[in-house]
Short mmCIF file of C-alpha atoms and ligand atoms in Angstrom, two decimals:
data_model
loop_
_atom_site.label_atom_id
_atom_site.label_comp_id
_atom_site.label_asym_id
_atom_site.label_seq_id
_atom_site.Cartn_x
_atom_site.Cartn_y
_atom_site.Cartn_z
CA MET V 967 37.78 36.09 17.77
CA LEU V 968 33.99 36.53 18.01
CA ARG V 969 34.15 37.59 14.24
CA ILE V 970 35.85 34.14 13.36
CA PHE V 971 33.26 32.34 15.49
CA LEU V 972 30.33 34.05 13.86
CA LEU V 973 31.89 33.44 10.36
CA LEU V 974 32.31 29.70 11.31
CA ILE V 975 28.51 29.52 12.25
CA PHE V 976 27.51 31.29 9.10
CA ALA V 977 29.51 28.79 7.02
CA LEU V 978 28.27 25.75 8.80
CA SER V 979 24.56 26.85 8.47
CA PHE V 980 25.26 27.69 4.71
CA SER V 981 26.61 24.32 4.09
CA ASN V 982 23.82 22.68 5.87
CA SER V 983 21.22 24.62 3.87
CA THR V 984 22.81 23.50 0.61
CA LYS V 985 22.88 19.94 1.66
CA SER V 986 19.35 19.83 2.66
CA HIS V 987 18.39 21.62 -0.62
CA ALA V 988 20.23 18.81 -2.75
CA GLU V 989 18.35 16.22 -0.82
CA GLU V 990 14.92 17.72 -1.42
CA LEU V 991 12.71 15.28 -3.35
CA THR V 992 11.89 16.33 -6.95
CA SER V 993 8.32 17.46 -7.63
CA GLN V 994 7.98 14.38 -9.79
CA ARG V 995 8.82 12.11 -7.05
CA GLN V 996 6.58 14.11 -4.62
CA ALA V 997 3.60 13.67 -7.02
CA ALA V 998 4.30 10.00 -7.19
CA LEU V 999 4.41 9.68 -3.41
CA ILE V 1000 1.06 11.42 -3.03
CA HIS V 1001 -0.50 9.05 -5.64
CA MET V 1002 0.97 6.18 -3.88
CA LEU V 1003 -0.41 7.44 -0.60
CA LYS V 1004 -4.00 7.74 -1.97
CA HIS V 1005 -3.94 4.48 -3.83
CA ASP V 1006 -1.70 2.06 -1.76
CA CYS V 1007 -1.82 3.38 1.62
CA GLY V 1008 -5.44 4.63 0.96
CA SER V 1009 -6.43 0.97 0.33
CA CYS V 1010 -6.26 0.48 3.96
CA HIS V 1011 -6.28 4.03 5.61
CA GLY V 1012 -9.10 5.15 3.19
CA LEU V 1013 -8.68 7.22 0.05
CA THR V 1014 -9.16 10.45 2.12
CA MET V 1015 -7.00 9.11 5.12
CA LYS V 1016 -10.13 8.86 7.23
CA GLY V 1017 -9.62 5.31 8.04
CA GLY V 1018 -10.73 1.83 7.06
CA LEU V 1019 -8.83 -1.31 7.89
CA GLY V 1020 -6.12 0.93 9.15
CA PRO V 1021 -6.50 3.87 11.56
CA PRO V 1022 -7.26 7.42 10.23
CA LEU V 1023 -4.03 9.36 9.10
CA THR V 1024 -5.69 12.77 9.29
CA PRO V 1025 -3.89 15.88 10.78
CA ASP V 1026 -6.18 15.48 13.88
CA ALA V 1027 -5.32 11.72 14.20
CA LEU V 1028 -1.60 12.26 13.93
CA ALA V 1029 -1.37 15.47 16.04
CA GLY V 1030 1.04 15.18 18.64
CA LYS V 1031 2.32 11.71 17.44
CA ASP V 1032 6.14 11.33 17.51
CA MET V 1033 7.73 11.44 13.95
CA ASP V 1034 10.26 8.93 14.69
CA ILE V 1035 7.79 6.29 16.01
CA LEU V 1036 5.41 7.08 12.96
CA SER V 1037 8.30 6.68 10.50
CA ASP V 1038 9.44 3.45 12.02
CA THR V 1039 5.89 2.06 11.76
CA VAL V 1040 5.87 2.76 8.06
CA PHE V 1041 9.61 1.78 7.51
CA TYR V 1042 9.21 -1.59 9.49
CA GLY V 1043 5.43 -2.10 9.45
CA LEU V 1044 3.47 -3.85 12.18
CA PRO V 1045 3.26 -7.48 10.83
CA GLU V 1046 1.10 -8.86 13.44
CA ARG V 1047 -1.34 -6.01 13.00
CA ALA V 1048 -1.85 -5.82 9.13
CA MET V 1049 0.48 -2.75 8.58
CA PRO V 1050 3.07 -3.85 5.79
CA PRO V 1051 6.62 -2.70 5.98
CA TRP V 1052 7.64 -0.09 3.25
CA GLU V 1053 11.31 -0.45 3.80
CA GLY V 1054 12.98 -1.12 0.27
CA MET V 1055 10.08 0.69 -1.49
CA LEU V 1056 10.38 3.87 0.34
CA SER V 1057 13.37 5.64 1.70
CA ARG V 1058 13.42 7.01 5.28
CA GLU V 1059 13.56 10.48 3.72
CA GLU V 1060 10.45 9.85 1.67
CA ILE V 1061 8.57 8.38 4.61
CA VAL V 1062 9.43 11.53 6.82
CA TRP V 1063 8.24 13.76 3.94
CA LEU V 1064 4.92 11.72 3.46
CA ILE V 1065 4.17 11.89 7.29
CA LYS V 1066 4.80 15.72 7.15
CA GLN V 1067 2.33 15.97 4.22
CA LEU V 1068 -0.17 13.76 6.44
CA LYS V 1069 0.23 16.04 9.34
CA LYS V 1070 -0.48 19.04 7.33
CA GLY V 1071 -3.32 17.40 5.49
CA ILE V 1072 -2.87 16.26 1.85
CA PRO V 1073 -4.97 18.03 -0.80
CA GLN V 1074 -8.05 15.90 -1.83
C1 LIG K 878 -2.82 -3.74 4.35
C2 LIG K 878 -3.18 -2.58 4.99
C3 LIG K 878 -2.33 -1.31 5.15
C4 LIG K 878 -1.69 -0.55 4.16
C5 LIG K 878 -1.52 -0.82 2.64
C6 LIG K 878 -0.97 0.42 4.79
N1 LIG K 878 -1.18 0.53 6.15
FE1 LIG K 878 -0.65 1.84 7.60
N2 LIG K 878 -1.61 0.78 9.09
C7 LIG K 878 -2.43 -0.43 8.84
C8 LIG K 878 -2.85 -0.81 10.18
C9 LIG K 878 -3.85 -2.03 10.36
C10 LIG K 878 -2.31 0.03 11.14
C11 LIG K 878 -2.63 -0.11 12.63
C12 LIG K 878 -1.66 -1.10 13.28
C13 LIG K 878 -1.97 -0.99 14.69
O1 LIG K 878 -1.38 -0.17 15.41
O2 LIG K 878 -2.80 -1.83 15.17
C14 LIG K 878 -1.57 0.94 10.46
C15 LIG K 878 -0.75 1.91 10.92
C16 LIG K 878 -0.04 2.94 10.26
C17 LIG K 878 0.58 4.16 10.99
C18 LIG K 878 0.54 4.43 12.46
C19 LIG K 878 -0.55 5.28 12.79
C20 LIG K 878 -0.65 5.67 14.21
O3 LIG K 878 -1.61 6.43 14.47
O4 LIG K 878 0.07 5.33 15.07
C21 LIG K 878 1.05 4.98 10.01
C22 LIG K 878 1.59 6.36 10.11
C23 LIG K 878 0.68 4.33 8.82
N3 LIG K 878 0.02 3.13 9.03
C24 LIG K 878 1.04 4.77 7.55
C25 LIG K 878 0.82 4.16 6.37
C26 LIG K 878 1.41 4.43 5.14
C27 LIG K 878 2.16 5.98 4.75
C28 LIG K 878 1.05 3.57 4.10
C29 LIG K 878 1.56 3.60 2.77
C30 LIG K 878 2.87 3.75 2.48
C31 LIG K 878 0.40 2.63 4.87
N4 LIG K 878 0.30 2.94 6.13
C32 LIG K 878 -0.22 1.48 4.24
C33 LIG K 878 -2.69 -0.98 7.59
C34 LIG K 878 -2.17 -0.51 6.51
#
């Protein structure tokens, strides 16, 4: 019985890992996203993400901030506060990936 249970867990974790692998962004898309981050997001948040019209998006500034709230901000924007929505241009998955890069610190 236990063996069947363990097998099931193994099968489930295996199918999950192959799924997330298939959803990974291609390195080409990742490079395009980093370029966009510096040039489009950077026009307000600063080329080095240290802030400008928009607040800094450095690892320090984002430390402890909730991923869901941050990704909602990028997805829907804050129209009354000059942060444009990126819905339609970026997928949820791409936004989460970008925020993870920002939290780690993007290479300059
Ligand atoms: C036109 C200027 C502008 C552009 C372009 C812009 N932002 Fe913003 N962004 C803002 C402003 C202003 C705020 C702060 C809004 C507020 O809370 O008052 C903000 C807030 C944010 C926040 C929330 C920060 C926090 O500490 O809560 C994130 C994350 C963010 N922007 C990411 C991005 C990303 C990623 C891009 C590019 C895809 C981008 N922004 C492009 C102006 C901009």
